[in-house]
PDB file of C-alpha atoms in Angstrom:
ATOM      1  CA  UNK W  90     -11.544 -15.321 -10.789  1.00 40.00           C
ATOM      2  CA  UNK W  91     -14.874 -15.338  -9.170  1.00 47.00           C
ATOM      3  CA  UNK W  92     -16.422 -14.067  -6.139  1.00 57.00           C
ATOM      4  CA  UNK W  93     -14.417 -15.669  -3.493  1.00 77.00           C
ATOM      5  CA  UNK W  94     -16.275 -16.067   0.042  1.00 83.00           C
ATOM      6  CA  UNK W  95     -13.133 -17.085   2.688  1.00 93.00           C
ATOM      7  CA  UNK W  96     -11.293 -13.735   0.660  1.00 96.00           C
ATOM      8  CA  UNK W  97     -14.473 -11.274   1.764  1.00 97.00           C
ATOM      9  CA  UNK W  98     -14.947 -12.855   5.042  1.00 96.00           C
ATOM     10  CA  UNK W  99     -11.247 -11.941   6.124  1.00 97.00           C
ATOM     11  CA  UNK W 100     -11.232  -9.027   4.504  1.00 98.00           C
ATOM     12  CA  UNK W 101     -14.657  -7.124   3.905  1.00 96.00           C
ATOM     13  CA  UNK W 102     -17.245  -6.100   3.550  1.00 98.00           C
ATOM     14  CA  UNK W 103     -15.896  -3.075   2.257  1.00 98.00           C
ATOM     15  CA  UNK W 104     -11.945  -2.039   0.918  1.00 98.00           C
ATOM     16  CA  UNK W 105     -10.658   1.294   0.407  1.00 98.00           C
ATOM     17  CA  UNK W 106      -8.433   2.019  -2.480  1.00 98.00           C
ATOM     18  CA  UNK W 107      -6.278   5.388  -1.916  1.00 96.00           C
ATOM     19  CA  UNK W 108      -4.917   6.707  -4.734  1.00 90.00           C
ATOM     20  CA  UNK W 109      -7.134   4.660  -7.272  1.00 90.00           C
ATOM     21  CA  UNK W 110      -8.302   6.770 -10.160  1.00 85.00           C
ATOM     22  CA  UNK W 111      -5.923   5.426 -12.178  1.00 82.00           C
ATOM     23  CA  UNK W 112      -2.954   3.113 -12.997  1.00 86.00           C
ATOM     24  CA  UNK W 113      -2.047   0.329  -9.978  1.00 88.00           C
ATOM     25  CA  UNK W 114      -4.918   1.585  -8.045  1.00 91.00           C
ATOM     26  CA  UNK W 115      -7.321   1.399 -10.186  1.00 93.00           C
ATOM     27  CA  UNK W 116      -6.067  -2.255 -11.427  1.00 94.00           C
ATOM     28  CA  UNK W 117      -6.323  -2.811  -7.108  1.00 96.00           C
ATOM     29  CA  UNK W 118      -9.632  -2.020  -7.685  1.00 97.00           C
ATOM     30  CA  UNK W 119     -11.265  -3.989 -10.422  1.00 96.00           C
ATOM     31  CA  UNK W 120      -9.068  -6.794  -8.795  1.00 97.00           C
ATOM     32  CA  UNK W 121     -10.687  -6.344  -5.454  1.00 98.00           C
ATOM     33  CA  UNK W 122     -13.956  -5.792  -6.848  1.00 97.00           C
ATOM     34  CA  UNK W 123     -13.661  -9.453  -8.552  1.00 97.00           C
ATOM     35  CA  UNK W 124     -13.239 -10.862  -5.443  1.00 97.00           C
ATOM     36  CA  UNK W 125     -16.490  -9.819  -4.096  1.00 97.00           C
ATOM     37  CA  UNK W 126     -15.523  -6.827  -1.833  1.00 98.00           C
ATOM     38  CA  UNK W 127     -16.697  -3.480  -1.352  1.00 98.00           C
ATOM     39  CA  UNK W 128     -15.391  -0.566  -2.148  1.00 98.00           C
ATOM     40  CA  UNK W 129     -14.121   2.810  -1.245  1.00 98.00           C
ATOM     41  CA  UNK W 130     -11.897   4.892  -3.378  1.00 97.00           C
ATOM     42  CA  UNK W 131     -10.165   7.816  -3.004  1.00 96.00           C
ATOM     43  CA  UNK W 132      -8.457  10.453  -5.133  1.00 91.00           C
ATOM     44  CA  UNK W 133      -8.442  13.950  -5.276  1.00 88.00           C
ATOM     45  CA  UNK W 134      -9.868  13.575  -9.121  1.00 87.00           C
ATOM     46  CA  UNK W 135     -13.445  13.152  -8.357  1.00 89.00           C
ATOM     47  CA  UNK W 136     -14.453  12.556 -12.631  1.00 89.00           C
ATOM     48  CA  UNK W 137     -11.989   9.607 -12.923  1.00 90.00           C
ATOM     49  CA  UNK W 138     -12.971   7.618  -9.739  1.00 94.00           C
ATOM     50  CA  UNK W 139     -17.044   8.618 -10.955  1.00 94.00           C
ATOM     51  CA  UNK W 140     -15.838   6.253 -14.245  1.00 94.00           C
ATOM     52  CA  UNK W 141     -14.346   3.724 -12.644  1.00 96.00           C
ATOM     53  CA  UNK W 142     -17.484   3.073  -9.810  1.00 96.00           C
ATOM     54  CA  UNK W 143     -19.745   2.637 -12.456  1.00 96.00           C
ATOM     55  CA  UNK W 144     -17.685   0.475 -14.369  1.00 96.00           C
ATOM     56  CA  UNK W 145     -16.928  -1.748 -10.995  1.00 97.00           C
ATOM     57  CA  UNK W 146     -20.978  -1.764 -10.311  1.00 97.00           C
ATOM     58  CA  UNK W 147     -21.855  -2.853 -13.380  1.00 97.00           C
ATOM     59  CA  UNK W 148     -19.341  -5.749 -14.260  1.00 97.00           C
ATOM     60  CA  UNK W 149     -19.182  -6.631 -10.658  1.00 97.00           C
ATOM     61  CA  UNK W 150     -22.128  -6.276  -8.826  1.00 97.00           C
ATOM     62  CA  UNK W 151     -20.517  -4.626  -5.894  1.00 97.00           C
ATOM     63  CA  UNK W 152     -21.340  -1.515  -3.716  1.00 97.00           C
ATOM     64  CA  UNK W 153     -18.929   1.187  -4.664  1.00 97.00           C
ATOM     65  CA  UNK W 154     -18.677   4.732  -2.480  1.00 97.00           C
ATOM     66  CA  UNK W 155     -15.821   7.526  -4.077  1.00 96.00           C
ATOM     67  CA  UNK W 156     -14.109  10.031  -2.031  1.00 96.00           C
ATOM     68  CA  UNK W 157     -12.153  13.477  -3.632  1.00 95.00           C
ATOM     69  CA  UNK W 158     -10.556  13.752  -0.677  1.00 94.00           C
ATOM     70  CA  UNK W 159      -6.791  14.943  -0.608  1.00 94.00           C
ATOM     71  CA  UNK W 160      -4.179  12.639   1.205  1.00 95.00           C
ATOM     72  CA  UNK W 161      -1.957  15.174   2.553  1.00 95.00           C
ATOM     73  CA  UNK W 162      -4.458  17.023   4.083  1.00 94.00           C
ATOM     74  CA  UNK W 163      -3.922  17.944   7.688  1.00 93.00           C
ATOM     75  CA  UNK W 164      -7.487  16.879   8.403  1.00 96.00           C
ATOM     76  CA  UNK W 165      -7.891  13.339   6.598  1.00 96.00           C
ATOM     77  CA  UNK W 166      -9.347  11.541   8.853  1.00 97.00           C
ATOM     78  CA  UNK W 167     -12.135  14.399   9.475  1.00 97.00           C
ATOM     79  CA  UNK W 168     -12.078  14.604   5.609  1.00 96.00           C
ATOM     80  CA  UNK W 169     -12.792  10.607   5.582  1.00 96.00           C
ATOM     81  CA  UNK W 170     -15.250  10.236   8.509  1.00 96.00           C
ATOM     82  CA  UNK W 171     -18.222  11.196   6.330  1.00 96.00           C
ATOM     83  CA  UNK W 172     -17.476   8.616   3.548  1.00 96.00           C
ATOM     84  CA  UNK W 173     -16.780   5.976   6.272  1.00 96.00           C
ATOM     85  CA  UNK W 174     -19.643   5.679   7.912  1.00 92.00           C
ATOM     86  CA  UNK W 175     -21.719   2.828   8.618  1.00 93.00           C
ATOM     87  CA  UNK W 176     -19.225   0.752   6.800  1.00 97.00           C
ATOM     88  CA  UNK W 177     -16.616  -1.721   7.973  1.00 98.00           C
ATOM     89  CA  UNK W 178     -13.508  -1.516   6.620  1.00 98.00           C
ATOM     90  CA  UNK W 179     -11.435  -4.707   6.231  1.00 98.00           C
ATOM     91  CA  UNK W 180      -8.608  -4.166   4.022  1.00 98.00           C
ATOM     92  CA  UNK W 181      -6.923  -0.835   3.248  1.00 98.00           C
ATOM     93  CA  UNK W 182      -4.585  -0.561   0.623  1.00 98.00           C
ATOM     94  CA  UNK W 183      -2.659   2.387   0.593  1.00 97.00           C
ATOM     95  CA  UNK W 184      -1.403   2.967  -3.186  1.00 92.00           C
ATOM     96  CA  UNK W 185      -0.381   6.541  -3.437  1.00 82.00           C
ATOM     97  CA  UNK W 186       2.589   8.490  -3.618  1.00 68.00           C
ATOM     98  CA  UNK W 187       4.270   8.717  -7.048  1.00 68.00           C
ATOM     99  CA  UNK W 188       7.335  11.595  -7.286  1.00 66.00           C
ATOM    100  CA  UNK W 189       7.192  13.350 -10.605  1.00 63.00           C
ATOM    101  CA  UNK W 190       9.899  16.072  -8.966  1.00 75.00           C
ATOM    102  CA  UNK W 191      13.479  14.734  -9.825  1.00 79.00           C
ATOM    103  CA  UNK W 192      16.735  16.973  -9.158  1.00 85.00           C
ATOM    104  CA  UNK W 193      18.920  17.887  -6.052  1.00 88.00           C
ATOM    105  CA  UNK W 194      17.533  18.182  -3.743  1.00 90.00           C
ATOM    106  CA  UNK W 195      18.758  22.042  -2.409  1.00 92.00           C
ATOM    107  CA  UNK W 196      17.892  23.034  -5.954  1.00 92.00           C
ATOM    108  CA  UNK W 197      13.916  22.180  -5.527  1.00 93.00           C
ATOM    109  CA  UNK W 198      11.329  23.948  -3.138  1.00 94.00           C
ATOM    110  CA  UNK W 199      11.107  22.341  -0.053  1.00 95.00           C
ATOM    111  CA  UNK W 200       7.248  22.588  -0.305  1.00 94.00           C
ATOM    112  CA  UNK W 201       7.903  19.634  -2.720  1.00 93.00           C
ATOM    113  CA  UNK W 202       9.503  17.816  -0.065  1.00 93.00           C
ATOM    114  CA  UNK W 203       7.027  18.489   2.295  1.00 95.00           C
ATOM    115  CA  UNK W 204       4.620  17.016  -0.099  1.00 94.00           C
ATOM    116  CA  UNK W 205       6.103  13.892   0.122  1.00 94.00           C
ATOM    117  CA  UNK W 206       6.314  13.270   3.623  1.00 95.00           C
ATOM    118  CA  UNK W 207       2.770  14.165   3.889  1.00 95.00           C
ATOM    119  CA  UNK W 208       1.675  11.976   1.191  1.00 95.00           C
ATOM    120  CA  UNK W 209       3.845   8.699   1.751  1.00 94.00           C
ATOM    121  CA  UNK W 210       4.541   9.212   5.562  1.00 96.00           C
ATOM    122  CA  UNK W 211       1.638  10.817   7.240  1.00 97.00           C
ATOM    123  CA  UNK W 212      -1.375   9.641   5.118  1.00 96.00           C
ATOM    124  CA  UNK W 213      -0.400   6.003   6.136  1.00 97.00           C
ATOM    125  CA  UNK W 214       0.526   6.476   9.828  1.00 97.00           C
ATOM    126  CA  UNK W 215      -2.949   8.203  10.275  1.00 98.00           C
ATOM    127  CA  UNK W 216      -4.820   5.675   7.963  1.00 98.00           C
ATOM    128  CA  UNK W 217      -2.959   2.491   9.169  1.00 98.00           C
ATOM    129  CA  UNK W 218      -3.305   3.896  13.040  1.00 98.00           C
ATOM    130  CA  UNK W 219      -7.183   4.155  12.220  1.00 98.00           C
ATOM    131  CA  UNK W 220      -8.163   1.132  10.299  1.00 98.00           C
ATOM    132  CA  UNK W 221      -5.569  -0.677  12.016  1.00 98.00           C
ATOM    133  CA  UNK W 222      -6.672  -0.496  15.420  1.00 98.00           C
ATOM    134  CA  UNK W 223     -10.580  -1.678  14.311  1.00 98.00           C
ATOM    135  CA  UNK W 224      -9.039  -4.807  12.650  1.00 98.00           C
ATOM    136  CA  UNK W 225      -7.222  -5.223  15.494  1.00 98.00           C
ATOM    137  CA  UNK W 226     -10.322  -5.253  17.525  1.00 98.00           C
ATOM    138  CA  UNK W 227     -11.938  -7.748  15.274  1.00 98.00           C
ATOM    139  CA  UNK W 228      -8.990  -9.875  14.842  1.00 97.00           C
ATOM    140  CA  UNK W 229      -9.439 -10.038  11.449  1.00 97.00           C
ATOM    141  CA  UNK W 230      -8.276  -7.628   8.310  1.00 98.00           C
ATOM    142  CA  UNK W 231      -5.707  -6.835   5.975  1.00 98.00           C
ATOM    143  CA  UNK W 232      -3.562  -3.365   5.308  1.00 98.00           C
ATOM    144  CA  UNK W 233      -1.340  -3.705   1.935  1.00 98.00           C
ATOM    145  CA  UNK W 234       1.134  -0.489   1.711  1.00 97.00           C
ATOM    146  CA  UNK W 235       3.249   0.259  -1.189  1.00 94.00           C
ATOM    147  CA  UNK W 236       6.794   0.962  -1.289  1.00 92.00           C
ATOM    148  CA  UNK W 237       9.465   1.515  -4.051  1.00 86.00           C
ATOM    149  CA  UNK W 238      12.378  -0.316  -4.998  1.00 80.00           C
ATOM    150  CA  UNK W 239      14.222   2.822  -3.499  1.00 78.00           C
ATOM    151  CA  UNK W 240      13.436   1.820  -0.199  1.00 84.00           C
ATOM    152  CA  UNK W 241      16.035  -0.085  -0.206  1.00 80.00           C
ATOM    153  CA  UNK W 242      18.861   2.874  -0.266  1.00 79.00           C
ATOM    154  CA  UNK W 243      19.199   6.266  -0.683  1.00 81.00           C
ATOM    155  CA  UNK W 244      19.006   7.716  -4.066  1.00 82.00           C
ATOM    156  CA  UNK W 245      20.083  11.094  -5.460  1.00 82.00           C
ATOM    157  CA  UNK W 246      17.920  13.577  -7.451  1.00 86.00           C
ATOM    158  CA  UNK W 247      15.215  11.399  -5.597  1.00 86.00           C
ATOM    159  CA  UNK W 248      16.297  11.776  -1.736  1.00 88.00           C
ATOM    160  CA  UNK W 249      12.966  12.691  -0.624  1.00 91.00           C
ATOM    161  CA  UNK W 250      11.254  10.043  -1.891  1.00 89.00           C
ATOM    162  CA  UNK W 251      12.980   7.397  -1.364  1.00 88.00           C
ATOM    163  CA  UNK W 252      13.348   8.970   1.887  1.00 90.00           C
ATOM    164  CA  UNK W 253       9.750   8.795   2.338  1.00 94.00           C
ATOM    165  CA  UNK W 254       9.165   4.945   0.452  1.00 93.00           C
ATOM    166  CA  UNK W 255      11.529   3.908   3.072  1.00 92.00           C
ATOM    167  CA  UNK W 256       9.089   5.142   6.012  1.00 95.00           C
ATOM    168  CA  UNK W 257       5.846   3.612   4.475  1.00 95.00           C
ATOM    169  CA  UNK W 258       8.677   0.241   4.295  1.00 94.00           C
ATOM    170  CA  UNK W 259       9.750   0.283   7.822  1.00 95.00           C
ATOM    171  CA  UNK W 260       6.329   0.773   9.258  1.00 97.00           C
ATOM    172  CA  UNK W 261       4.588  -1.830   7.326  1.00 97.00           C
ATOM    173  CA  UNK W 262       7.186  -4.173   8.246  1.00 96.00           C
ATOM    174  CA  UNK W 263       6.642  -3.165  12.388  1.00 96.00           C
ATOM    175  CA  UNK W 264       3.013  -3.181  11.551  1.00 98.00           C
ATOM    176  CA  UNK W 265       3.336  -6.717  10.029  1.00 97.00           C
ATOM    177  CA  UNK W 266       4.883  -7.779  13.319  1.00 97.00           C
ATOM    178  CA  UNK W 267       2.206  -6.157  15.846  1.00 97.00           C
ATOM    179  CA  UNK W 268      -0.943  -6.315  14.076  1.00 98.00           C
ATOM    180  CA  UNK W 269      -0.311 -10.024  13.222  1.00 97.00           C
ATOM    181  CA  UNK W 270      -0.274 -10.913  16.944  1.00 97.00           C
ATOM    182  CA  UNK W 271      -3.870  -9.986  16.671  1.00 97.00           C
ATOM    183  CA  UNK W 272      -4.356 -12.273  12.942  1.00 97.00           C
ATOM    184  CA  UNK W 273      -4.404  -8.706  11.318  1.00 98.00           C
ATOM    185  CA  UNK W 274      -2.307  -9.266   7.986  1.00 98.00           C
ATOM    186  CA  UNK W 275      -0.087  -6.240   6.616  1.00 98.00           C
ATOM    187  CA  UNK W 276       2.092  -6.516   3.711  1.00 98.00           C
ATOM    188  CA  UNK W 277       4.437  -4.171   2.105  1.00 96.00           C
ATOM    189  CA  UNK W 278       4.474  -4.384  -1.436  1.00 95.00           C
ATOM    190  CA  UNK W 279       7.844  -3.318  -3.075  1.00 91.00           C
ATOM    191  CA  UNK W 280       6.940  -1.958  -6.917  1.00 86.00           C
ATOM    192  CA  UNK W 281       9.481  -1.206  -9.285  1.00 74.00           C
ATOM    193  CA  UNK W 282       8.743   0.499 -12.701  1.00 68.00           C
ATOM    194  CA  UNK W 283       5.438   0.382 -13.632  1.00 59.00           C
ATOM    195  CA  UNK W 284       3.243   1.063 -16.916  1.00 54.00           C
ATOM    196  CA  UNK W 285       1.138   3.794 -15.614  1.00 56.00           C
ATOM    197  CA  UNK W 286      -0.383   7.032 -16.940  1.00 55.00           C
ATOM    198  CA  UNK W 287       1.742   8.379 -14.177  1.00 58.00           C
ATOM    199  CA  UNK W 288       5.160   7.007 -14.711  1.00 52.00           C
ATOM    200  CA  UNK W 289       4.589   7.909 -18.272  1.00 50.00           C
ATOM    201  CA  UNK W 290       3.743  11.754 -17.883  1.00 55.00           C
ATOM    202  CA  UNK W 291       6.911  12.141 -15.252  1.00 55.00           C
ATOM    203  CA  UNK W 292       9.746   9.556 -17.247  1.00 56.00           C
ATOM    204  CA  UNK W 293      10.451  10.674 -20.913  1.00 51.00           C
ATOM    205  CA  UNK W 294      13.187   8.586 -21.530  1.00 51.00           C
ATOM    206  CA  UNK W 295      11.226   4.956 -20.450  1.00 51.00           C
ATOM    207  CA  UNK W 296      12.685   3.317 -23.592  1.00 55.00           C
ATOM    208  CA  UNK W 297      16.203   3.580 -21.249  1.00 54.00           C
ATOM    209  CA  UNK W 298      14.810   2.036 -18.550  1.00 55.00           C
ATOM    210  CA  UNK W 299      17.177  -1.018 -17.132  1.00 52.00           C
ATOM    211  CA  UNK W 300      14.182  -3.181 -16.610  1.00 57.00           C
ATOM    212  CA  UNK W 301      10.972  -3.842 -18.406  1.00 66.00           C
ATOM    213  CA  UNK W 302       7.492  -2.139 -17.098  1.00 72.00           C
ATOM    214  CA  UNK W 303       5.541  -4.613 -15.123  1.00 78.00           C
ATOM    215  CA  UNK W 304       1.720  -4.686 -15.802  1.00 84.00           C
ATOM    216  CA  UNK W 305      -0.412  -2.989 -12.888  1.00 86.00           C
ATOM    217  CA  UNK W 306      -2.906  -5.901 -13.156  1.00 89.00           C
ATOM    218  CA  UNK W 307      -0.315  -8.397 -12.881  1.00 88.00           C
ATOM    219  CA  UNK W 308       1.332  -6.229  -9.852  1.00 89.00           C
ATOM    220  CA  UNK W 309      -1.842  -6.010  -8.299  1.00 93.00           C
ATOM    221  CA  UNK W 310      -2.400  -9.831  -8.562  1.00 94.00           C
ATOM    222  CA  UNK W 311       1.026 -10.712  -6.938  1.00 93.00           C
ATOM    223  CA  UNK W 312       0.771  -8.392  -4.124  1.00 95.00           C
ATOM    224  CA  UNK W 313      -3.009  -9.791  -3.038  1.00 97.00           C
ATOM    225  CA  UNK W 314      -1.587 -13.081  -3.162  1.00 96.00           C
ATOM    226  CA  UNK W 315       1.103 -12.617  -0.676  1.00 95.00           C
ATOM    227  CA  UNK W 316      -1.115 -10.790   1.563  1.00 97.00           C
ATOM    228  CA  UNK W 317      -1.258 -13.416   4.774  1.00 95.00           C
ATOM    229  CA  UNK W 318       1.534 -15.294   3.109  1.00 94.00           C
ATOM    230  CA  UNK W 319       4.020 -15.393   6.197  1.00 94.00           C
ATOM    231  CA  UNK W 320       5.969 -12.385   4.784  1.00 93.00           C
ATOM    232  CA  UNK W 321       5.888  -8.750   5.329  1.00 95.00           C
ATOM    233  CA  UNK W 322       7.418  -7.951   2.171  1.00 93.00           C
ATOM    234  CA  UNK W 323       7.258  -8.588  -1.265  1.00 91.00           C
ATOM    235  CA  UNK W 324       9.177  -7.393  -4.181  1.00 89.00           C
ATOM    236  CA  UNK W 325       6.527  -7.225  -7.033  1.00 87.00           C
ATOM    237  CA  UNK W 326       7.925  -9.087 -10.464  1.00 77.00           C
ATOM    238  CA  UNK W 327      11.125 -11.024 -11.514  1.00 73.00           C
ATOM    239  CA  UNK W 328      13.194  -8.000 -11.291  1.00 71.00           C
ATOM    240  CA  UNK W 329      12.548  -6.545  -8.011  1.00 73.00           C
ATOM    241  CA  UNK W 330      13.163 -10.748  -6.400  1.00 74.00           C
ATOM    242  CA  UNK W 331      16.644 -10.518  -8.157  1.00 74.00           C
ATOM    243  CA  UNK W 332      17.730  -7.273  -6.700  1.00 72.00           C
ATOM    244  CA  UNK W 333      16.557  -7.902  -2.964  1.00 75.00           C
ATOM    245  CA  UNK W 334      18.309 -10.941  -3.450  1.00 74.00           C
ATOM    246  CA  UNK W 335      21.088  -8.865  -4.028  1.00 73.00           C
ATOM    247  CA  UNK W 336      20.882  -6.498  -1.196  1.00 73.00           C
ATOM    248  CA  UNK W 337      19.282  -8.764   1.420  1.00 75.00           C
ATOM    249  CA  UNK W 338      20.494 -12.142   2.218  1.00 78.00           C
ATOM    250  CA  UNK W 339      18.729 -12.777   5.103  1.00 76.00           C
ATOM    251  CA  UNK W 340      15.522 -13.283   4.589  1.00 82.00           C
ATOM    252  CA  UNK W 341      13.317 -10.356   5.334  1.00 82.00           C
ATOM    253  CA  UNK W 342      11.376 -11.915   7.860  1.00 87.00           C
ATOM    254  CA  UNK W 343      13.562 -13.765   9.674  1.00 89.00           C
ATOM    255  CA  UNK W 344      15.526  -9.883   9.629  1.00 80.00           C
ATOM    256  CA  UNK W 345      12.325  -8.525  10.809  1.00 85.00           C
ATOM    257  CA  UNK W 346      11.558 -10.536  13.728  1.00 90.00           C
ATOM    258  CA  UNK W 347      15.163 -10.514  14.838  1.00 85.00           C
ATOM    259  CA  UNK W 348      15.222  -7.154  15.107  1.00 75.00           C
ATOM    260  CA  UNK W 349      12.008  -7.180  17.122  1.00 83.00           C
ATOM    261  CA  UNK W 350      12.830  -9.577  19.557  1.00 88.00           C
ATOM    262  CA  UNK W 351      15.916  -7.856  20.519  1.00 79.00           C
ATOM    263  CA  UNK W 352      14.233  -4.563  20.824  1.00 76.00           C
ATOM    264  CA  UNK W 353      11.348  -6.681  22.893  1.00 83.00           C
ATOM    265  CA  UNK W 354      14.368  -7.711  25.030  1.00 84.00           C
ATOM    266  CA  UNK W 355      15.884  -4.489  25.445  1.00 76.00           C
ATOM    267  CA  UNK W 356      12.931  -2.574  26.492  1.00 77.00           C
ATOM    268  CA  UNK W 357      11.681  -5.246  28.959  1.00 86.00           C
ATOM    269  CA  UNK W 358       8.682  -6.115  26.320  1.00 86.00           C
ATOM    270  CA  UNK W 359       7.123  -9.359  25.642  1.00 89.00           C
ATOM    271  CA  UNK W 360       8.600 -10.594  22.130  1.00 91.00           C
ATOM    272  CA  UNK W 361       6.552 -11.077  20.129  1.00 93.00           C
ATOM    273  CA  UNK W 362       5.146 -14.472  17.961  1.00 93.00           C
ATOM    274  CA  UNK W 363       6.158 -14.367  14.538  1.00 94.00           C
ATOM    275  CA  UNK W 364       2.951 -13.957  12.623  1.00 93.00           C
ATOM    276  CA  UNK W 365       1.090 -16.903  10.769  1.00 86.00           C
ATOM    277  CA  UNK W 366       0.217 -17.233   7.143  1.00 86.00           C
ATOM    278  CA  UNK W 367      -3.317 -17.085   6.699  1.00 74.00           C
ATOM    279  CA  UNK W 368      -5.035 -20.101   6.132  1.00 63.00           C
ATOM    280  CA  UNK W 369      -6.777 -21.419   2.828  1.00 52.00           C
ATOM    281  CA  UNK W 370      -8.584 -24.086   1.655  1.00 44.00           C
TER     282      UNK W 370
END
């Protein structure tokens, strides 16, 4: 893949990454990077992101800014303003939010919790409000969030969480609907297992898993693709398809935009256009 003009002009100059030292968002990253954007990354690990910039510079050729900066903090967007400035950001991914806490729930702290709904809840409400509402202005940008297969029901020993993956869902799928009237594309990005440093420091028994690890790059490369593809959601690899085909037989869009027109109707609100796939050459 090489630099790819149409790709930076809807979505640049500049991407940020949050959560990419390592794993999927550092794989978003390189991949982004290839296609000739910009980029911003964030982490609270300052010495991984430091590693990755200079890798990104030198094979790429692109500008690269890092960011410690910690996603649940009640001042992010103060924390980011610094690091944002004079740039224009087109595309924010939003990659963070891995659990390593697994139990019942009234056996852990709720701090932990907490955590969680800071991290997968907050961080992308203020980030997607933010960057959302510039696109918006320019008619033009992208916002890919990342949810979990648990989205798609409550889970025990994981209720938070999948609690929380199911927020970052539902507003990317809303956010799909209203920032496409103004050719902004969002995209949720449903991930299932994945071969991370992460997921293997938290899962000791991975060997048990029911499904195979998918490959961050090849994650990465999936969920790009169906950014501006007509959809607001994609399950990431073979797996994840089969299941939602499982639990969802209407098709998520068609779902989506149902459910907005007859809230449209109920309030007295326009309904709304169902957003277009982005066009390519």
């Amino acid at each position: 893949m090489s630099n790819d003009g149409d790709f930076v002009t809807r979505y640049g100059p500049w991407a940020l990454v949050a959560g990419a030292s390592e794993g999927t968002g550092a794989a978003y990253a390189r991949h982004l990077a290839e296609r000739g954007l910009n980029l911003l990354l964030l982490a609270r690990r300052e010495e991984p992101l430091t590693g990755l910039a200079a890798e990104l510079v030198e094979t790429f050729g692109v500008e690269v800014r890092t960011a410690s900066v910690d996603l649940t903090s009640g001042s992010l967007l103060d924390d980011l303003e610094p690091h944002t400035d004079g740039i224009e950001i087109g595309l924010l991914v939003y990659n963070a939010g891995a659990s390593p806490n697994i139990g019942k729930f009234i056996d852990r702290p709720i701090d932990e919790a907490m955590y969680l709904v800071d991290l997968n809840c907050r961080g992308p409400l203020l980030m997607a409000h933010h960057f959302g509402a510039a696109m918006a202005g320019r008619s033009r940008g992208g916002i890919i969030l990342t949810t979990s297969t648990g989205s798609m029901a409550g889970c025990a020993y994981v209720g938070a969480y999948t609690a929380s993956k199911s927020f970052v869902h539902m507003l990317g799928e809303a956010l799909w609907v209203e920032l496409g009237q103004h050719d902004v594309d969002v995209l949720v990005a449903m991930v299932g297992p994945t071969d991370t440093p992460a997921l293997r420091a938290t899962e000791p028994h991975l060997d048990g898993l029911p499904v195979a690890l998918m490959d961050p790059t090849e994650v990465v490369a999936e969920a790009v693709a169906a950014l501006g593809s007509g959809l607001p959601l994609v399950p990431v690899g073979p797996a994840n398809h089969a299941a939602v085909r499982q639990a969802w037989p209407v098709p998520r869009a068609d779902l989506v935009m149902g459910m907005s027109a007859g809230c449209a109707q109920m309030y007295g609100l326009p309904v709304p256009a169902r957003p277009r796939a982005a066009q390519s050459d």
